[in-house]
Tab-separated table of C-alpha atoms and ligand atoms in Angstrom:
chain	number	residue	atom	x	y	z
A	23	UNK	CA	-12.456	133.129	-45.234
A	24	UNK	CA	-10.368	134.076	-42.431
A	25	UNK	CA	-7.263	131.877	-41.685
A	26	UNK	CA	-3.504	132.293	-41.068
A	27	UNK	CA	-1.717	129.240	-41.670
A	28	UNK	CA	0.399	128.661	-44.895
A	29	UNK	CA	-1.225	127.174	-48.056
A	30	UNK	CA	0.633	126.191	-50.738
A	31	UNK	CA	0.399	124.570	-54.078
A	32	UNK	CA	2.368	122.928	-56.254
A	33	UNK	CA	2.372	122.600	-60.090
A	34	UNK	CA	4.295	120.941	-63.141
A	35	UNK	CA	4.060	122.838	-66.563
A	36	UNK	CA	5.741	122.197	-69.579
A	37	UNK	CA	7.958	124.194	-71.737
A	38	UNK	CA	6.820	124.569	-75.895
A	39	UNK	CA	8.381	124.929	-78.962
A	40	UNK	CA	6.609	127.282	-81.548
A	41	UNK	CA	6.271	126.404	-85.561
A	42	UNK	CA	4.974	129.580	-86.237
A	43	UNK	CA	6.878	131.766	-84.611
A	44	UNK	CA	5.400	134.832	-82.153
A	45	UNK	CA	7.833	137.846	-82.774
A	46	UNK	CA	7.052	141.632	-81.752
A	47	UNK	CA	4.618	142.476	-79.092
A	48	UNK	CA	1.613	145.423	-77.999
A	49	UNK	CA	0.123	146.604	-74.941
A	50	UNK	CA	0.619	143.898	-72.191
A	51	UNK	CA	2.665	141.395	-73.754
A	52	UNK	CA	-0.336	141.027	-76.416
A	53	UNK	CA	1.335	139.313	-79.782
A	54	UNK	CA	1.134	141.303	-82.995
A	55	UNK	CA	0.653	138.004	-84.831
A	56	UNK	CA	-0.547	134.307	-83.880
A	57	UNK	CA	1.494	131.475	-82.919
A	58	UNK	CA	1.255	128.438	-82.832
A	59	UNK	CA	3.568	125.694	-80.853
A	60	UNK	CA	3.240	122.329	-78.837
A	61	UNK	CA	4.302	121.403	-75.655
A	62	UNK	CA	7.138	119.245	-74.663
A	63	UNK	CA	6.771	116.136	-72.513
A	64	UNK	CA	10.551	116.312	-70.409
A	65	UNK	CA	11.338	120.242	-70.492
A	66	UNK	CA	8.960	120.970	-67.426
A	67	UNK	CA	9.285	123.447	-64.569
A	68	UNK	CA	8.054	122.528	-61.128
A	69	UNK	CA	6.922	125.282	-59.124
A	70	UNK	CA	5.385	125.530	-55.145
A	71	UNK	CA	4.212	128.337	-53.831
A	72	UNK	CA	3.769	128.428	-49.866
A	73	UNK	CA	1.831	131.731	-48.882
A	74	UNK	CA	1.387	133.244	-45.169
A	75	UNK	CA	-0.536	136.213	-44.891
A	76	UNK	CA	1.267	139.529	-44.518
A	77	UNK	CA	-0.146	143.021	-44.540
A	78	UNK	CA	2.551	143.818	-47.075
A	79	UNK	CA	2.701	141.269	-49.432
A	80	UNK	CA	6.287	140.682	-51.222
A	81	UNK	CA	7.996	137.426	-52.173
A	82	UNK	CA	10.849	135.447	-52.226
A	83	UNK	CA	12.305	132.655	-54.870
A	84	UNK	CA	14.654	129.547	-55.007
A	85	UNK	CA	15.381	128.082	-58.186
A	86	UNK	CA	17.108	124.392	-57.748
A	87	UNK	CA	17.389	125.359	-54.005
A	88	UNK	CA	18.965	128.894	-54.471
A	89	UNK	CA	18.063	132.740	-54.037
A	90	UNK	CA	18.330	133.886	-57.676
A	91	UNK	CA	18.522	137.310	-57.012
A	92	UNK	CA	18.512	138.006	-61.108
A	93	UNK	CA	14.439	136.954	-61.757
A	94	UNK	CA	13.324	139.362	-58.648
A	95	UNK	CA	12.535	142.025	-61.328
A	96	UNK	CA	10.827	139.640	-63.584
A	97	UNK	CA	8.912	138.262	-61.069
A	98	UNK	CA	7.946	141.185	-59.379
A	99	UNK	CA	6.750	143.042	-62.470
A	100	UNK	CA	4.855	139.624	-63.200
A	101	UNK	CA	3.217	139.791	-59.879
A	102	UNK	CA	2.537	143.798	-59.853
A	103	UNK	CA	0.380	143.060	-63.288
A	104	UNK	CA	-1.268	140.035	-61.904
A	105	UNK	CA	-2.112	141.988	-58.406
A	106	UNK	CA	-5.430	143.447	-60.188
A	107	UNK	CA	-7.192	139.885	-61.043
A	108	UNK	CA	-5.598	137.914	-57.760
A	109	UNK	CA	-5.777	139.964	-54.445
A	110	UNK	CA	-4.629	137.931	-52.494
A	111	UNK	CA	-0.956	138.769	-54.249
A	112	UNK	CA	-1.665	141.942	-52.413
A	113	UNK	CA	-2.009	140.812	-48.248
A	114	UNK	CA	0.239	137.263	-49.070
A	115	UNK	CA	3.906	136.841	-48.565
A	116	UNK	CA	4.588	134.173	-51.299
A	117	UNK	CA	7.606	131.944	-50.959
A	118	UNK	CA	8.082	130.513	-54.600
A	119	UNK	CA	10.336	127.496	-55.082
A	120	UNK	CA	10.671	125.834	-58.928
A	121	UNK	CA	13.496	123.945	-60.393
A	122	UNK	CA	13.621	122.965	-64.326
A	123	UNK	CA	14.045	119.431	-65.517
A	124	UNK	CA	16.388	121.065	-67.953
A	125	UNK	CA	19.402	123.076	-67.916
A	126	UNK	CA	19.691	126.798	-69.013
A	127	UNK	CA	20.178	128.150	-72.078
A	128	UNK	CA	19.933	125.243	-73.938
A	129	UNK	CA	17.091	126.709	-76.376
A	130	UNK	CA	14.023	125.443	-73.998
A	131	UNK	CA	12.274	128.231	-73.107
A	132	UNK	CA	12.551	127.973	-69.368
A	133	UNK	CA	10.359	131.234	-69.198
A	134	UNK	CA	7.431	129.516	-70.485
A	135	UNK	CA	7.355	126.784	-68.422
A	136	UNK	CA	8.240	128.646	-65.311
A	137	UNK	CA	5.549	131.223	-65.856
A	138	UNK	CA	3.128	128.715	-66.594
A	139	UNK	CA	3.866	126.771	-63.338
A	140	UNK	CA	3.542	130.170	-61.853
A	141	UNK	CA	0.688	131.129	-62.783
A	142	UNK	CA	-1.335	127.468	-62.270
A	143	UNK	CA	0.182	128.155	-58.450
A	144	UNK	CA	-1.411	131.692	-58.324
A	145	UNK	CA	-4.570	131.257	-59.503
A	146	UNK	CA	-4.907	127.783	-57.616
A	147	UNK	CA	-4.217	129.681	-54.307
A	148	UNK	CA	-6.528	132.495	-54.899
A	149	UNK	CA	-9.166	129.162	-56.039
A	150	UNK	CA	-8.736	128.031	-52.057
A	151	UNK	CA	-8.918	131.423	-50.519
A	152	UNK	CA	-12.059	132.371	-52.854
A	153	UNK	CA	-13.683	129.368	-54.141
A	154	UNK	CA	-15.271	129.756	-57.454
A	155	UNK	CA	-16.273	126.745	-59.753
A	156	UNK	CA	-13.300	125.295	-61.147
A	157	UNK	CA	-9.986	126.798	-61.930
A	158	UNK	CA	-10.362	128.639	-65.861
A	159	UNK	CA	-7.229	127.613	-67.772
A	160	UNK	CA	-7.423	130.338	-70.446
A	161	UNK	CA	-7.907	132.732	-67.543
A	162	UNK	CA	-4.702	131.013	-66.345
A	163	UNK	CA	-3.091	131.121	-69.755
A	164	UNK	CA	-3.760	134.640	-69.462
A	165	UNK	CA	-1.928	135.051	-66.314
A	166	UNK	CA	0.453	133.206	-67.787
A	167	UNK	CA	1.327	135.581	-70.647
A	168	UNK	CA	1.620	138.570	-68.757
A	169	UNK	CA	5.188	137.089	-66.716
A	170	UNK	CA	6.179	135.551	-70.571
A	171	UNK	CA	4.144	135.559	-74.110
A	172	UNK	CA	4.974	132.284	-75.286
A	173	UNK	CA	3.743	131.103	-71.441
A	174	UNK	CA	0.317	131.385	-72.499
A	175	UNK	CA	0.725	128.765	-74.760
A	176	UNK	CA	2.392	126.456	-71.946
A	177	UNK	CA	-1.237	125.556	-69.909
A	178	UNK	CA	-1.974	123.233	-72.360
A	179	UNK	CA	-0.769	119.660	-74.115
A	180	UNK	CA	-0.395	119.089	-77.380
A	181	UNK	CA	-0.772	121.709	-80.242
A	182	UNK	CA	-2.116	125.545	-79.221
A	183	UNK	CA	-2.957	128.478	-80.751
A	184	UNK	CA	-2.311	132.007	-79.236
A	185	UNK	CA	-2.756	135.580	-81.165
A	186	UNK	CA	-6.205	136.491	-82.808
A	187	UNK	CA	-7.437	135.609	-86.448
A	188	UNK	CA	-10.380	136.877	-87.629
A	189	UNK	CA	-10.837	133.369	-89.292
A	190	UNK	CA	-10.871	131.433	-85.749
A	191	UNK	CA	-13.429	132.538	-83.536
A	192	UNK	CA	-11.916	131.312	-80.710
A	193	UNK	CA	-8.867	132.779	-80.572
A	194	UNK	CA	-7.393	135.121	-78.805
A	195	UNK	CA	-4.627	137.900	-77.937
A	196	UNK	CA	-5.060	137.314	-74.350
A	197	UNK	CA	-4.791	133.482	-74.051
A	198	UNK	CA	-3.971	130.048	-76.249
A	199	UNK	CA	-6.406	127.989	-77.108
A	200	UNK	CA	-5.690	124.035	-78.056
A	201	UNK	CA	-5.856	124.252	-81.728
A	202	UNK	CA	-9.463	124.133	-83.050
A	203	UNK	CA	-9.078	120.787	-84.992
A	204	UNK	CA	-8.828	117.429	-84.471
A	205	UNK	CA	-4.840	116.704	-84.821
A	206	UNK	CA	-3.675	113.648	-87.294
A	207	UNK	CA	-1.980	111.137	-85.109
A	208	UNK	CA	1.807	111.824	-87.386
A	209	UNK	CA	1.500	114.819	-85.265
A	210	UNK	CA	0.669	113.514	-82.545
A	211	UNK	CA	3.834	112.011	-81.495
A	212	UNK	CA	6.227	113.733	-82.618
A	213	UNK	CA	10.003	114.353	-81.177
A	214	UNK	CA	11.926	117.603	-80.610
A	215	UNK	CA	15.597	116.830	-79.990
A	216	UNK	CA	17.622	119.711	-79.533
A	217	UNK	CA	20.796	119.847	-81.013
A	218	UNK	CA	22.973	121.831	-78.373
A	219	UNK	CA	24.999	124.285	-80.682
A	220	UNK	CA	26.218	126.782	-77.936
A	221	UNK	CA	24.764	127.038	-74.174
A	222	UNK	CA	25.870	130.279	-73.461
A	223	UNK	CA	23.462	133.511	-72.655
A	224	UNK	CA	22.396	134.764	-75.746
A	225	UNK	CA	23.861	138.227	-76.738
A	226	UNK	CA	20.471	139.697	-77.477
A	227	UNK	CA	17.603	138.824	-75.369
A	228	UNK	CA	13.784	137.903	-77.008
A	229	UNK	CA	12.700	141.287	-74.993
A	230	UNK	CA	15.388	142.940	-76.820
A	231	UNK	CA	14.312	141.370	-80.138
A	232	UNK	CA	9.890	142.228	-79.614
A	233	UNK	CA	10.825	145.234	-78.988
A	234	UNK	CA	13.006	145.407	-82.860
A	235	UNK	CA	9.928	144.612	-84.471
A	236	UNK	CA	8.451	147.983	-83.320
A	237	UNK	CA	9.789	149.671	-86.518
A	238	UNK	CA	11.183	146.968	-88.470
A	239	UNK	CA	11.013	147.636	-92.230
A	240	UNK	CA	9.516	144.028	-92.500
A	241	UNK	CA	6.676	144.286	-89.662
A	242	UNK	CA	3.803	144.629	-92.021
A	243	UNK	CA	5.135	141.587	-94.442
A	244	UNK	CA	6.025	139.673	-90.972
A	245	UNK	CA	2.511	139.890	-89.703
A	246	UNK	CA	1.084	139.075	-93.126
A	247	UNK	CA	3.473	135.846	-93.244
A	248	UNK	CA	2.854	134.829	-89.623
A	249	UNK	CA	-1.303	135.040	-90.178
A	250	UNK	CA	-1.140	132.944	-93.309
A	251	UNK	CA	1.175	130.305	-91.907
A	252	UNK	CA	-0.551	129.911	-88.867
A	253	UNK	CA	-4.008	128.997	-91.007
A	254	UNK	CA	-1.929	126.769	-93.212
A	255	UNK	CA	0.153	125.025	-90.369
A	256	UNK	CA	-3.877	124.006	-88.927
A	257	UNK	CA	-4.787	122.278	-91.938
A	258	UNK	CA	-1.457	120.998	-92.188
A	259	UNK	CA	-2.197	118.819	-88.740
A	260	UNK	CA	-5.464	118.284	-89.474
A	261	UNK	CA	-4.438	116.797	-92.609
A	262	UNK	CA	-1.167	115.026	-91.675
A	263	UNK	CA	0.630	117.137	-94.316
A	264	UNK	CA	4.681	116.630	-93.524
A	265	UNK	CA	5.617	118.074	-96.629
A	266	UNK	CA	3.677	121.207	-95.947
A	267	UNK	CA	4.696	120.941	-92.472
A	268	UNK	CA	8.689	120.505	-93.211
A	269	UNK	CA	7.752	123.493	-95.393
A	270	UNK	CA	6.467	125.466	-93.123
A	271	UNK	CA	8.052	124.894	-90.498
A	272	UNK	CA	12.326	125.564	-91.607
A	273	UNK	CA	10.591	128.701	-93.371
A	274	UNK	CA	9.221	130.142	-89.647
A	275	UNK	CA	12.349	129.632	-88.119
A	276	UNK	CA	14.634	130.673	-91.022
A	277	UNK	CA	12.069	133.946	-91.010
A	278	UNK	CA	12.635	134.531	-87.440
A	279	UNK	CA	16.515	134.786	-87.943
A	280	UNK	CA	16.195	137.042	-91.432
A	281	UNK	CA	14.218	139.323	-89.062
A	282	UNK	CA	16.642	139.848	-86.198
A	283	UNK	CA	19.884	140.115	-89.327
A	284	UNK	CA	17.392	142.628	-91.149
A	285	UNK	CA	16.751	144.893	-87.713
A	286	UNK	CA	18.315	147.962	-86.731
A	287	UNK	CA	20.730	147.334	-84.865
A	288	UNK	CA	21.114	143.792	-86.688
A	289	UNK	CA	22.290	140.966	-85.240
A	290	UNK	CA	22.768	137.262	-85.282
A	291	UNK	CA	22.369	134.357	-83.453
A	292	UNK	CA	23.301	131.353	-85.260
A	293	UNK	CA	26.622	129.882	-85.130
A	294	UNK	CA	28.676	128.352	-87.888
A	295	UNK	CA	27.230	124.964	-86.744
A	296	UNK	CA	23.717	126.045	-86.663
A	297	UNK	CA	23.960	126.118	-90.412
A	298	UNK	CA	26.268	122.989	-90.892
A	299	UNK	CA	23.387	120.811	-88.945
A	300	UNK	CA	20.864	122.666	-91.344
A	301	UNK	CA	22.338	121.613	-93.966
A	302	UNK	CA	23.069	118.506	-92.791
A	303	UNK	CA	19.386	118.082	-91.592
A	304	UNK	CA	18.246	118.415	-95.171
A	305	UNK	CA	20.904	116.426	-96.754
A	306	UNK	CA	19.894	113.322	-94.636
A	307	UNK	CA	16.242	114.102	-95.390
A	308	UNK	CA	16.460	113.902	-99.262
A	309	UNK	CA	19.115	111.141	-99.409
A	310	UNK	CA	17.058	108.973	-97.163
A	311	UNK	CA	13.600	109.950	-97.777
A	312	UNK	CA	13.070	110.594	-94.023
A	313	UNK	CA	10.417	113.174	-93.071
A	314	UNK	CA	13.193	114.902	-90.307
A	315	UNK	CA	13.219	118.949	-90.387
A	316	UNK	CA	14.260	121.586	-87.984
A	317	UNK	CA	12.804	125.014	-86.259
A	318	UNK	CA	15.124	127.369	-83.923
A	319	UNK	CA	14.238	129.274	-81.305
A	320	UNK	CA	15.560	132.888	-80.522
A	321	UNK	CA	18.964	131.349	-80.073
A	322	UNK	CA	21.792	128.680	-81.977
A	323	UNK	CA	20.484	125.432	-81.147
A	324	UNK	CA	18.421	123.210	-83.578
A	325	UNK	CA	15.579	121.539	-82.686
A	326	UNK	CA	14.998	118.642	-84.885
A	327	UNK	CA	11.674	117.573	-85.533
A	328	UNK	CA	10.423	113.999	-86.883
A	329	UNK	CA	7.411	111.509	-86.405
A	330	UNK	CA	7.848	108.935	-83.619
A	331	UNK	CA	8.446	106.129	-85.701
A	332	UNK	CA	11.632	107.237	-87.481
A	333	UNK	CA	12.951	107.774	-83.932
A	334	UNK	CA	15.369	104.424	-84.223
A	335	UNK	CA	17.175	105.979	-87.517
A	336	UNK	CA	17.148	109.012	-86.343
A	337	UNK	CA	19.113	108.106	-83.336
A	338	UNK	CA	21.634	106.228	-85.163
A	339	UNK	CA	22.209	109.346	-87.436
A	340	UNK	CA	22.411	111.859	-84.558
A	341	UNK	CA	25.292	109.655	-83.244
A	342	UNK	CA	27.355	109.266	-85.761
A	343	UNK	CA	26.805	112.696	-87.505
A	344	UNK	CA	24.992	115.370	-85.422
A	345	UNK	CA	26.661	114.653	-82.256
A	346	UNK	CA	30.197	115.793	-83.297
A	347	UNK	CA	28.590	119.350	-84.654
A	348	UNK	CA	26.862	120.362	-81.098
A	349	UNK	CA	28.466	121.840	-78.204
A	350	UNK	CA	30.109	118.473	-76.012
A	351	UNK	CA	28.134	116.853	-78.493
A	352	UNK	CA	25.004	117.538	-76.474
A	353	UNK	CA	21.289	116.684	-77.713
A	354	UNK	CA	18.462	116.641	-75.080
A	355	UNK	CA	15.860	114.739	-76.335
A	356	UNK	CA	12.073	115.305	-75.619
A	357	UNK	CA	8.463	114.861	-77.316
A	358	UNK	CA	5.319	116.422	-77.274
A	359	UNK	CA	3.477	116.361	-73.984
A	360	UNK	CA	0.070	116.154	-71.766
A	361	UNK	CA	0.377	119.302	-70.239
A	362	UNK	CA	0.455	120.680	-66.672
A	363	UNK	CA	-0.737	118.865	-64.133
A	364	UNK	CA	-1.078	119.760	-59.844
A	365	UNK	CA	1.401	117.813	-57.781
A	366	UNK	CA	-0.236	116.450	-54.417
A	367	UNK	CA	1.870	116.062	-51.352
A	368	UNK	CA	5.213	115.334	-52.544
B	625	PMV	O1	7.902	134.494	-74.685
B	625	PMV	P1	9.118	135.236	-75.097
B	625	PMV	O2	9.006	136.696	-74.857
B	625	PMV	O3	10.376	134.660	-74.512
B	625	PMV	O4	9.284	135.112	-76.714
B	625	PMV	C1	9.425	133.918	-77.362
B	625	PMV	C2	9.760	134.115	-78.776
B	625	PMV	C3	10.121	132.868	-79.551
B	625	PMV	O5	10.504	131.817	-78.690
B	625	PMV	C4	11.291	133.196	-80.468
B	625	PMV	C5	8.981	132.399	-80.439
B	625	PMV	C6	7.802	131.750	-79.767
B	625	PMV	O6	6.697	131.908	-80.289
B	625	PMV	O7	7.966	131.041	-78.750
């Protein structure tokens, strides 16, 4: 098709939080062991991409209105390894603007949702230039994973699956999948509130930590861990297990941190009050009876996890006790989501 004016497109795509955790990473940001998260329903980046044919390509990018000179390398690496299945990355000058519903460094991984949104952009625009039947999300998921792993897992609502099992056909190293069952409606609604510990940049980046597992002493066990959690944690939502799933779920994150104090060079991430609110967390859960639990990210901050309809007691309780143990006593609040979704003409 020849043309020369601008097309753009615009897209909204959520950020997700993973229960079993992806940690260490092959080839082209291919996971050495499934994950599995859901999406959030408020933590979403919003991302247009206006593109004007240019001999030479390139790019620039505004985030909240602003040249952030410090994601050029990201993106452009991003963009270099998604040249070979979108051309028209090669003879397009793209101007990319996105701003996040949530701040920075807050434990919502703004690099999921931002390469998602990304990547629903890309492969939208190549969809008008060459029209083919419908736009393929895991194709997109795929594009997805190659600007940030736990991306992949962001073109999709709900509960997804990413990393290969032997055990689930339709799984994959190269894209999520929504998870191959039909979810019990306990986890269906159910609330992440993050419990801001400390905002700061993180000492250590999740690059930095993938690239630990490498020759971690505990790789092997890891992986081993990771594949049998991730089959458990399915039949857990199939079955509407919170017991297993409280289980489960404070042993992936607690895993996560072992591994990154067991690597060489160790390190940690959690904060004095990162443990207080754990222990806190489970205090509250036994007195009460309440089915409330947490999971961490590659950072301090909690994310506390519980079934919509304890949300009123819950609330109470984060005022009066988990409030005064986070960072300006911070918690964003958010729930699982729908999913990305195109924005028309605004
Ligand atoms: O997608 P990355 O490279 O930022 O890695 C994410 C790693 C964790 O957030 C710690 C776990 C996960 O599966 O999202």
């Amino acid at each position: 098709m020849q043309y020369s004016r601008p097309l753009t497109s615009k897209w909204q795509a959520p950020s997700n939080i993973a229960i079993v955790k992806y940690w260490g990473k092959r080839d082209i940001q291919e996971p050495v062991n499934p994950s599995v998260s859901f999406s959030l329903s408020e933590a979403v980046s919003r991302t247009q991409i206006t593109s004007t044919p240019s001999e030479d390509g390139g790019f620039s990018f505004h985030l909240e209105g602003k040249e952030v000179p410090g994601f050029h390398g990201k993106i452009s690496k991003f963009l270099e390894l998604a040249m070979g299945r979108l051309p028209m990355i090669k003879n397009h000058f793209l101007k990319i603007e996105s701003s996040n519903t949530f701040p920075h460094s807050t434990g919502i991984a703004s690099s999921a949702s931002a390469m998602s949104a990304l990547a629903f952009c890309l492969a939208d625009l190549q969809q008008q230039i060459t029209p083919k039947n419908s736009l393929d999300i895991s194709e997109v998921s795929s594009l997805a994973r190659l600007g940030s792993g736990s991306a992949a897992r962001s073109v999709y609502g709900g509960w997804n699956l990413w990393g290969r099992l032997t055990e689930i056909p339709e799984s994959s190293d190269h894209y999520a999948v929504p998870v191959p069952v039909s979810v019990d409606p306990v986890f269906q609604e159910f609330h992440d509130d993050i419990l801001i510990v400390k905002s700061d940049k993180k000492p250590v980046s999740s690059s930095e930590g993938h690239a630990l597992m490498n020759y971690h002493p505990y790789r092997t066990g890891r992986i081993k861990q990771a594949h049998k959690n991730t089959l458990s944690l399915i039949k857990i939502l199939e079955t509407g297990d919170l017991d297993g799933f409280i289980e489960l779920a404070e042993s992936e994150a607690l895993s996560l941190h072992a591994l990154m104090m067991s690597s060489t060079p160790s390190y940690t991430l959690l904060q004095p009050n990162s443990l207080l609110l754990i222990e806190k967390i489970r205090e509250f859960r036994k007195t009460k009876d309440i089915p409330v639990s947490f999971t961490m990210d590659a950072g301090p901050n909690i994310h506390l996890l519980y079934p919509h309809e304890f949300s009123k007691e819950i609330a109470q309780w984060e005022d009066t006790t988990l409030k005064p143990l986070c960072e300006d006593r911070r918690i964003i609040t958010d729930y699982i989501g729908k999913g990305p979704q195109k924005i028309i003409n605004s």
